CSV table of C-alpha atoms and ligand atoms in Angstrom, one decimal:
chain,number,residue,atom,x,y,z
A,1,MET,CA,77.4,116.4,115.1
A,2,GLU,CA,79.3,116.6,118.5
A,3,GLU,CA,78.8,112.8,118.8
A,4,LEU,CA,80.4,112.3,115.4
A,5,ILE,CA,83.4,114.5,116.2
A,6,ARG,CA,83.9,112.7,119.5
A,7,SER,CA,84.0,109.4,117.5
A,8,VAL,CA,87.3,110.2,115.7
A,9,ALA,CA,89.4,107.1,115.9
A,10,ASN,CA,91.6,106.7,119.0
A,11,ARG,CA,94.7,106.3,116.9
A,12,LEU,CA,94.4,110.0,116.0
A,13,THR,CA,94.1,111.2,119.6
A,14,ASN,CA,97.8,112.3,120.0
A,15,ILE,CA,98.5,113.1,116.3
A,16,PRO,CA,98.6,116.9,115.8
A,17,PHE,CA,98.4,118.8,112.5
A,18,SER,CA,101.9,119.7,111.3
A,19,SER,CA,103.1,122.8,113.3
A,20,ILE,CA,104.9,123.9,110.1
A,21,ARG,CA,101.4,125.0,108.9
A,22,GLU,CA,101.2,127.8,111.4
A,23,ILE,CA,104.2,129.7,110.0
A,24,PHE,CA,103.0,128.9,106.4
A,25,ASP,CA,99.6,130.3,107.1
A,26,GLU,CA,100.9,133.5,108.7
A,27,ALA,CA,103.5,134.0,106.0
A,28,ASN,CA,100.8,133.5,103.3
A,29,ALA,CA,98.4,135.9,105.0
A,30,MET,CA,101.2,138.6,105.2
A,31,GLN,CA,102.1,137.9,101.5
A,32,LYS,CA,98.4,138.4,100.5
A,33,SER,CA,98.3,141.7,102.4
A,34,GLY,CA,101.1,142.9,100.1
A,35,ILE,CA,104.2,142.3,102.4
A,36,ASN,CA,107.1,140.8,100.5
A,37,ILE,CA,108.1,137.6,102.3
A,38,THR,CA,111.3,135.6,101.7
A,39,HIS,CA,110.2,132.0,101.8
A,40,MET,CA,112.7,129.8,103.4
A,41,GLU,CA,110.2,127.5,105.0
A,42,ILE,CA,109.2,125.4,102.0
A,43,GLY,CA,110.9,122.1,101.5
A,44,ARG,CA,110.8,121.9,97.8
A,45,PRO,CA,112.9,123.1,94.8
A,46,ASP,CA,112.0,126.5,93.4
A,47,PHE,CA,112.8,125.2,89.9
A,48,ASP,CA,110.3,124.0,87.3
A,49,THR,CA,110.2,120.3,86.3
A,50,PRO,CA,112.6,119.9,83.3
A,51,ILE,CA,110.8,120.2,80.0
A,52,HIS,CA,111.6,116.7,78.6
A,53,ILE,CA,109.9,115.2,81.6
A,54,LYS,CA,106.8,117.3,81.1
A,55,GLU,CA,106.8,116.4,77.4
A,56,ALA,CA,106.9,112.7,78.1
A,57,ALA,CA,104.0,112.9,80.6
A,58,ASN,CA,102.1,115.1,78.1
A,59,ALA,CA,102.6,112.7,75.3
A,60,ALA,CA,101.4,109.8,77.5
A,61,LEU,CA,98.3,111.8,78.4
A,62,GLN,CA,97.6,112.6,74.7
A,63,GLU,CA,98.1,109.0,73.7
A,64,GLY,CA,95.5,107.9,76.2
A,65,PHE,CA,97.5,106.5,79.1
A,66,VAL,CA,94.7,107.6,81.4
A,67,HIS,CA,93.8,104.3,83.2
A,68,TYR,CA,94.9,102.4,86.2
A,69,THR,CA,98.4,100.9,85.8
A,70,ALA,CA,99.7,97.7,87.3
A,71,ASN,CA,99.7,98.1,91.1
A,72,ASN,CA,103.4,98.2,91.3
A,73,GLY,CA,103.7,100.7,88.5
A,74,ILE,CA,104.3,100.6,84.7
A,75,GLN,CA,106.9,98.2,83.5
A,76,GLU,CA,109.0,100.9,81.8
A,77,LEU,CA,109.3,102.9,85.0
A,78,ARG,CA,110.2,99.8,87.2
A,79,GLU,CA,112.9,98.9,84.7
A,80,ALA,CA,114.2,102.5,84.6
A,81,ILE,CA,114.3,102.5,88.4
A,82,ALA,CA,116.1,99.1,88.5
A,83,VAL,CA,118.7,100.4,86.0
A,84,LYS,CA,119.2,103.6,88.1
A,85,LEU,CA,119.5,101.6,91.3
A,86,LYS,CA,122.1,99.3,89.8
A,87,ARG,CA,124.1,102.0,88.2
A,88,GLU,CA,124.0,104.7,90.8
A,89,ASN,CA,123.4,102.9,94.1
A,90,LYS,CA,124.8,99.4,93.3
A,91,ILE,CA,121.5,97.9,94.5
A,92,HIS,CA,120.4,95.0,92.4
A,93,VAL,CA,116.6,94.4,92.3
A,94,ASP,CA,114.2,92.6,90.1
A,95,PRO,CA,111.9,95.2,88.5
A,96,ASN,CA,109.0,92.8,88.5
A,97,LYS,CA,109.1,91.7,92.1
A,98,GLU,CA,111.2,94.1,94.1
A,99,ILE,CA,110.0,97.6,93.2
A,100,VAL,CA,106.7,99.3,94.0
A,101,VAL,CA,106.0,102.7,92.4
A,102,SER,CA,104.2,104.8,95.0
A,103,VAL,CA,102.4,108.1,95.3
A,104,GLY,CA,105.4,110.1,96.5
A,105,CYS,CA,108.1,108.8,98.7
A,106,LYS,CA,105.7,109.4,101.5
A,107,GLU,CA,103.3,106.7,100.5
A,108,ALA,CA,106.1,104.2,100.3
A,109,ILE,CA,107.1,105.2,103.9
A,110,VAL,CA,103.6,104.8,105.2
A,111,SER,CA,103.2,101.5,103.4
A,112,MET,CA,106.4,100.1,104.9
A,113,ILE,CA,105.5,101.2,108.4
A,114,LEU,CA,101.9,99.8,108.2
A,115,ALA,CA,103.3,96.6,106.7
A,116,PHE,CA,105.7,95.9,109.5
A,117,ILE,CA,104.8,97.8,112.7
A,118,ASN,CA,102.6,96.1,115.3
A,119,PRO,CA,101.2,98.0,118.3
A,120,GLY,CA,104.0,98.4,120.8
A,121,ASP,CA,106.9,97.8,118.4
A,122,GLU,CA,109.6,100.4,118.8
A,123,VAL,CA,111.0,102.3,115.9
A,124,LEU,CA,114.3,104.3,116.2
A,125,ILE,CA,114.0,107.7,114.7
A,126,PRO,CA,116.7,110.4,114.6
A,127,ASP,CA,115.6,113.6,116.4
A,128,PRO,CA,115.3,116.2,114.8
A,129,ALA,CA,113.8,114.6,111.7
A,130,TRP,CA,111.1,114.9,109.2
A,131,LEU,CA,108.1,114.7,111.6
A,132,GLU,CA,106.0,112.5,109.4
A,133,TYR,CA,108.1,109.5,110.5
A,134,GLN,CA,107.1,109.8,114.1
A,135,TYR,CA,103.4,110.3,113.5
A,136,ILE,CA,103.1,107.5,110.9
A,137,VAL,CA,104.7,105.1,113.4
A,138,GLU,CA,102.3,106.3,116.0
A,139,LEU,CA,99.3,105.9,113.6
A,140,ALA,CA,100.4,102.3,113.2
A,141,GLY,CA,100.3,101.9,117.0
A,142,GLY,CA,104.1,101.8,117.2
A,143,VAL,CA,106.3,103.6,119.6
A,144,SER,CA,108.8,106.1,118.2
A,145,VAL,CA,112.1,106.3,120.0
A,146,SER,CA,114.1,109.5,119.5
A,147,ILE,CA,117.8,109.2,118.8
A,148,PRO,CA,119.4,112.7,119.5
A,149,LEU,CA,121.4,114.3,116.7
A,150,ARG,CA,123.9,116.8,118.1
A,151,GLU,CA,125.2,120.0,116.6
A,152,GLU,CA,128.7,119.2,118.1
A,153,GLU,CA,128.7,116.0,116.1
A,154,ASP,CA,127.6,117.8,112.9
A,155,PHE,CA,124.2,116.2,113.4
A,156,ILE,CA,125.5,112.8,112.3
A,157,LEU,CA,123.6,109.9,113.8
A,158,ASN,CA,125.9,108.4,116.4
A,159,PRO,CA,125.8,104.6,116.5
A,160,GLU,CA,126.4,104.6,120.2
A,161,ASP,CA,123.2,106.5,120.8
A,162,VAL,CA,121.4,104.0,118.6
A,163,ARG,CA,122.8,101.1,120.5
A,164,ALA,CA,121.9,102.6,123.9
A,165,ARG,CA,118.2,102.7,122.9
A,166,ILE,CA,117.7,99.2,121.6
A,167,THR,CA,115.3,97.0,123.6
A,168,SER,CA,113.6,93.7,123.0
A,169,LYS,CA,110.8,95.6,121.3
A,170,THR,CA,112.9,97.5,118.7
A,171,LYS,CA,111.9,96.4,115.3
A,172,MET,CA,113.0,99.1,112.8
A,173,ILE,CA,115.5,101.9,112.4
A,174,LEU,CA,114.7,104.8,110.2
A,175,LEU,CA,117.6,106.5,108.3
A,176,ASN,CA,117.5,109.6,106.2
A,177,SER,CA,120.7,110.7,104.5
A,178,PRO,CA,121.1,113.4,103.3
A,179,HIS,CA,118.9,114.5,106.2
A,180,ASN,CA,116.0,116.8,106.6
A,181,PRO,CA,116.2,119.2,108.5
A,182,THR,CA,120.0,119.2,109.2
A,183,GLY,CA,121.5,118.5,105.7
A,184,ALA,CA,123.8,116.0,107.3
A,185,VAL,CA,125.1,113.1,105.2
A,186,LEU,CA,126.0,109.8,106.9
A,187,PRO,CA,129.6,108.8,106.2
A,188,GLU,CA,130.4,105.2,105.2
A,189,ALA,CA,132.1,104.4,108.6
A,190,TYR,CA,128.9,105.3,110.4
A,191,LEU,CA,126.7,103.4,108.0
A,192,LYS,CA,128.9,100.3,108.6
A,193,GLU,CA,128.4,100.6,112.3
A,194,LEU,CA,124.7,101.1,111.9
A,195,ALA,CA,124.6,98.1,109.6
A,196,ASP,CA,126.3,96.0,112.3
A,197,ILE,CA,123.7,97.1,114.9
A,198,ALA,CA,120.8,96.3,112.5
A,199,ILE,CA,122.3,92.8,111.8
A,200,ASN,CA,123.1,92.0,115.4
A,201,HIS,CA,119.7,93.1,116.7
A,202,ASN,CA,117.8,91.8,113.6
A,203,LEU,CA,116.3,95.2,112.8
A,204,LEU,CA,114.5,96.3,109.6
A,205,VAL,CA,115.9,99.4,108.0
A,206,LEU,CA,113.9,102.1,106.2
A,207,SER,CA,116.4,104.1,104.2
A,208,ASP,CA,114.8,107.4,103.0
A,209,GLU,CA,117.2,108.6,100.2
A,210,ILE,CA,115.0,111.3,98.7
A,211,TYR,CA,117.8,113.9,98.9
A,212,GLU,CA,120.6,111.7,97.5
A,213,LYS,CA,121.3,113.8,94.5
A,214,LEU,CA,121.5,117.0,96.5
A,215,ILE,CA,125.0,116.6,97.8
A,216,TYR,CA,128.0,118.9,98.1
A,217,GLU,CA,131.7,119.2,98.6
A,218,ASP,CA,133.4,115.8,99.3
A,219,ALA,CA,130.2,114.1,100.6
A,220,GLU,CA,129.3,110.8,99.0
A,221,HIS,CA,125.8,109.2,99.1
A,222,ILE,CA,126.0,105.5,100.0
A,223,SER,CA,122.9,103.3,100.2
A,224,ILE,CA,123.0,101.2,103.3
A,225,ALA,CA,121.4,98.3,101.4
A,226,THR,CA,124.7,97.7,99.6
A,227,LEU,CA,126.6,96.9,102.8
A,228,PRO,CA,127.1,93.2,103.5
A,229,GLY,CA,124.1,91.5,105.1
A,230,MET,CA,121.9,94.6,104.6
A,231,PHE,CA,120.0,94.0,101.4
A,232,GLU,CA,117.7,91.4,103.0
A,233,ARG,CA,116.6,93.8,105.8
A,234,THR,CA,116.5,97.2,104.0
A,235,ILE,CA,113.9,99.0,102.1
A,236,THR,CA,115.4,101.8,100.0
A,237,ILE,CA,112.9,104.6,99.5
A,238,ASN,CA,113.4,107.3,96.9
A,239,GLY,CA,111.4,109.5,94.6
A,240,PHE,CA,111.3,112.3,92.1
A,241,SER,CA,110.1,115.3,94.2
A,242,LYS,CA,113.5,116.9,95.0
A,243,ALA,CA,116.0,115.9,92.4
A,244,TYR,CA,113.7,116.6,89.4
A,245,ALA,CA,111.5,119.3,91.0
A,246,MET,CA,108.5,117.0,90.7
A,247,ASP,CA,106.9,117.3,94.2
A,248,GLY,CA,103.5,118.0,92.8
A,249,TRP,CA,103.6,114.9,90.6
A,250,ARG,CA,103.5,112.6,93.7
A,251,LEU,CA,105.8,109.8,92.5
A,252,GLY,CA,108.2,107.8,94.5
A,253,TYR,CA,109.1,104.1,95.1
A,254,ALA,CA,110.2,101.5,97.5
A,255,ALA,CA,112.8,98.8,96.5
A,256,GLY,CA,114.1,95.8,98.4
A,257,PRO,CA,114.0,92.0,98.7
A,258,GLU,CA,110.9,90.3,97.4
A,259,LYS,CA,110.0,89.0,100.9
A,260,LEU,CA,109.8,92.5,102.4
A,261,MET,CA,108.2,94.0,99.3
A,262,LYS,CA,105.2,91.7,99.2
A,263,PRO,CA,103.6,93.0,102.4
A,264,ILE,CA,104.4,96.6,101.3
A,265,MET,CA,102.7,95.9,98.0
A,266,LYS,CA,99.6,94.7,99.9
A,267,VAL,CA,99.2,98.0,101.8
A,268,HIS,CA,99.9,100.0,98.6
A,269,GLN,CA,97.4,98.0,96.6
A,270,TYR,CA,94.5,98.6,99.0
A,271,ASN,CA,95.5,102.2,99.6
A,272,THR,CA,96.1,103.6,96.1
A,273,SER,CA,95.8,100.9,93.4
A,274,SER,CA,98.6,102.7,91.5
A,275,ALA,CA,100.4,106.0,91.1
A,276,THR,CA,99.1,108.3,88.4
A,277,SER,CA,99.5,106.7,85.0
A,278,PHE,CA,100.8,109.5,82.7
A,279,ALA,CA,103.0,111.0,85.5
A,280,GLN,CA,104.8,107.6,85.6
A,281,TYR,CA,105.8,108.2,81.9
A,282,GLY,CA,107.3,111.5,83.0
A,283,ALA,CA,109.4,109.7,85.7
A,284,VAL,CA,110.7,107.3,83.0
A,285,ALA,CA,112.1,110.4,81.1
A,286,ALA,CA,113.5,111.7,84.4
A,287,TYR,CA,115.6,108.6,84.9
A,288,LEU,CA,116.5,107.8,81.3
A,289,GLY,CA,116.8,111.3,79.9
A,290,THR,CA,119.5,114.0,80.4
A,291,GLN,CA,120.7,114.7,83.9
A,292,GLU,CA,121.9,118.2,83.0
A,293,PRO,CA,119.0,120.0,84.7
A,294,VAL,CA,119.8,118.1,87.9
A,295,PHE,CA,123.5,119.1,87.8
A,296,LYS,CA,122.6,122.7,87.1
A,297,MET,CA,120.1,122.8,90.0
A,298,VAL,CA,122.6,121.3,92.4
A,299,GLN,CA,125.2,123.8,91.3
A,300,GLU,CA,122.9,126.7,92.1
A,301,PHE,CA,121.9,125.2,95.4
A,302,ASP,CA,125.5,124.9,96.3
A,303,LYS,CA,126.1,128.6,95.7
A,304,ARG,CA,123.1,129.5,97.9
A,305,ARG,CA,124.2,127.0,100.6
A,306,GLN,CA,127.6,128.7,100.8
A,307,LEU,CA,126.1,132.1,100.9
A,308,LEU,CA,123.7,131.2,103.6
A,309,VAL,CA,126.2,129.4,105.8
A,310,ASN,CA,128.7,132.3,105.5
A,311,ARG,CA,126.1,134.9,106.3
A,312,LEU,CA,124.8,133.0,109.3
A,313,GLN,CA,128.3,132.3,110.6
A,314,GLU,CA,129.0,136.1,110.6
A,315,LEU,CA,126.2,136.7,113.1
A,316,ASP,CA,126.7,137.1,116.8
A,317,TYR,CA,124.9,134.5,119.0
A,318,VAL,CA,124.3,132.2,116.0
A,319,SER,CA,126.2,129.0,115.1
A,320,CYS,CA,125.8,127.0,111.9
A,321,VAL,CA,127.1,123.6,111.0
A,322,VAL,CA,128.0,123.3,107.3
A,323,PRO,CA,125.4,121.0,105.7
A,324,LYS,CA,126.7,118.6,103.0
A,325,GLY,CA,123.4,117.7,101.5
A,326,ALA,CA,119.7,118.5,100.9
A,327,PHE,CA,118.7,122.2,100.7
A,328,TYR,CA,118.5,123.1,104.3
A,329,VAL,CA,120.7,124.7,106.9
A,330,PHE,CA,119.9,124.2,110.6
A,331,PRO,CA,121.5,127.1,112.5
A,332,SER,CA,121.4,127.4,116.3
A,333,PHE,CA,120.0,130.5,117.8
A,334,LYS,CA,120.3,129.2,121.4
A,335,GLY,CA,122.4,132.3,122.3
A,336,ILE,CA,119.3,134.5,121.6
A,337,GLY,CA,117.3,133.0,124.4
A,338,MET,CA,114.0,132.6,122.7
A,339,THR,CA,112.2,129.3,121.8
A,340,SER,CA,112.5,128.5,118.1
A,341,LYS,CA,108.8,129.1,117.6
A,342,GLU,CA,109.0,132.6,119.2
A,343,LEU,CA,112.1,133.3,117.1
A,344,ALA,CA,110.5,132.1,113.8
A,345,THR,CA,107.4,134.3,114.5
A,346,PHE,CA,109.6,137.3,115.4
A,347,LEU,CA,111.7,136.9,112.2
A,348,LEU,CA,108.6,136.6,110.1
A,349,ARG,CA,107.1,139.8,111.5
A,350,GLU,CA,110.3,141.8,111.9
A,351,ALA,CA,112.4,140.6,109.0
A,352,GLN,CA,109.8,139.1,106.6
A,353,ILE,CA,111.6,135.8,106.6
A,354,ALA,CA,109.6,132.6,106.8
A,355,CYS,CA,111.5,129.6,108.2
A,356,VAL,CA,110.5,126.6,110.3
A,357,PRO,CA,111.1,126.4,114.1
A,358,GLY,CA,113.5,123.5,114.8
A,359,SER,CA,111.1,122.2,117.5
A,360,ALA,CA,108.7,121.2,114.6
A,361,PHE,CA,111.2,118.4,113.9
A,362,GLY,CA,111.4,117.0,117.5
A,363,ASN,CA,112.5,118.0,121.0
A,364,TYR,CA,116.2,118.0,120.0
A,365,GLY,CA,115.4,120.6,117.4
A,366,GLU,CA,114.5,123.3,120.0
A,367,GLY,CA,116.8,126.3,119.7
A,368,TYR,CA,117.3,125.8,115.9
A,369,LEU,CA,115.6,127.0,112.8
A,370,ARG,CA,115.3,125.2,109.5
A,371,MET,CA,116.1,127.5,106.6
A,372,ALA,CA,115.6,126.2,103.1
A,373,TYR,CA,117.7,127.7,100.4
A,374,SER,CA,115.2,126.8,97.7
A,375,THR,CA,114.9,130.6,97.2
A,376,GLU,CA,116.8,132.8,94.8
A,377,TYR,CA,120.4,133.8,95.7
A,378,LYS,CA,119.7,137.5,95.8
A,379,GLN,CA,116.7,137.1,98.0
A,380,ILE,CA,118.7,135.0,100.5
A,381,ASP,CA,121.4,137.7,100.6
A,382,GLU,CA,118.9,140.5,101.2
A,383,ALA,CA,117.0,138.4,103.8
A,384,MET,CA,120.3,137.8,105.7
A,385,ASP,CA,120.7,141.6,105.9
A,386,ARG,CA,117.3,141.9,107.4
A,387,LEU,CA,118.0,139.0,109.8
A,388,GLY,CA,121.1,140.7,111.1
A,389,GLU,CA,119.2,143.9,111.7
A,390,ALA,CA,116.3,142.1,113.5
A,391,LEU,CA,118.7,140.2,115.7
A,392,LYS,CA,120.5,143.4,116.7
A,393,LYS,CA,117.2,144.7,118.1
A,394,LEU,CA,116.8,141.6,120.3
A,395,THR,CA,120.4,141.5,121.5
A,396,VAL,CA,120.5,145.3,122.2
A,397,LYS,CA,117.3,144.9,124.2
A,398,GLY,CA,118.6,141.8,126.0
S,1,PLP,C1,113.0,113.3,104.4
S,1,PLP,C2,111.8,113.4,103.5
S,1,PLP,N1,111.3,112.2,103.0
S,1,PLP,C3,110.2,112.2,102.1
S,1,PLP,C4,109.7,113.4,101.7
S,1,PLP,C5,108.4,113.4,100.8
S,1,PLP,O1,108.7,113.0,99.6
S,1,PLP,P1,107.6,112.8,98.5
S,1,PLP,O2,107.3,114.2,97.9
S,1,PLP,O3,108.3,112.0,97.4
S,1,PLP,O4,106.4,112.2,99.1
S,1,PLP,C6,110.1,114.6,102.2
S,1,PLP,C7,109.5,115.9,101.8
S,1,PLP,O5,109.8,116.9,102.3
S,1,PLP,C8,111.2,114.6,103.1
S,1,PLP,O6,111.8,115.7,103.6
């Protein structure tokens, strides 16, 4: 047995399990023992999937759509995605050759990275960021290069920082706007500069736009693929998990020029064959049906966002950038003098609030916590009372 365990592939040697799990597990154990926890650690909507989407999937299931679909997804869904991309993102793709329906956005990301990254290739990744990016690049044998995001720059990726880290080995840049965990939205001027860099250095761009519909105030979502010279080097990745509360359905897609899509298709084909057949019919309804549930959900998120930011900004030793997208705030607790992991554990035990240590998103996330507002307004309000009281204990002691 020992022999077998020692024979785990080398590519996994430096890949840890997600550190988010530790807080999840402790929060769940506390919950089970009867302690009421406010869950601000979970990165998914607390809403149900809209009913018309469920009905469409249900009908497909009843009608017998239970078999493998075309590798790149059912025709109806690829066409619905092409219409959506044209209308909302101004991206023009051929639904037959330039879209692959994937098992969540995540599978599309893995497929792109496996399709293009050779051992030693460098991939530029914002830090903090969704940690999957780094580990998928490393699983592929690539080298992830952190680009710091700074609180004083509202966590917006600074093109100068990108430029400074380009080497002859840089192959790809990974963009995520609106961003997890900071909620930052990349403004057009920055996207243009990033596009210039990608063109000048012949880089591929992976644009993860999963949070595009969760956007607030005057922020505008722009797909980098629409900037001049960018379509041919960009894969736009999106999905249904966040905007339509369909995270358990595991549906996403990659879209881009045929030349780049072909290798992605190859990885997808050998890995999954196709996304779940009847779920894909639900996704057609998500894109072609009413968008009212999305608007309502975003309105509710916006109220919670404002509440959370206001409550955090009232606290001593805490600072909080106003996020313009996604459903996360990323406040700094550097003034408290604990590591973000220590603080997350302390808040779980003392204030019954579960949130994620910023360090789980990269070295530059140390000192911050990610708090998801995918929890009811009243619960957030009460949690912030408890947070204030818990922090007083620390600061009085200190
Ligand atoms: C930035 C980002 N991309 C992708 C995903 C995963 O999306 P999916 O559920 O479509 O795989 C997440 C999930 O949290 C995310 O935060």
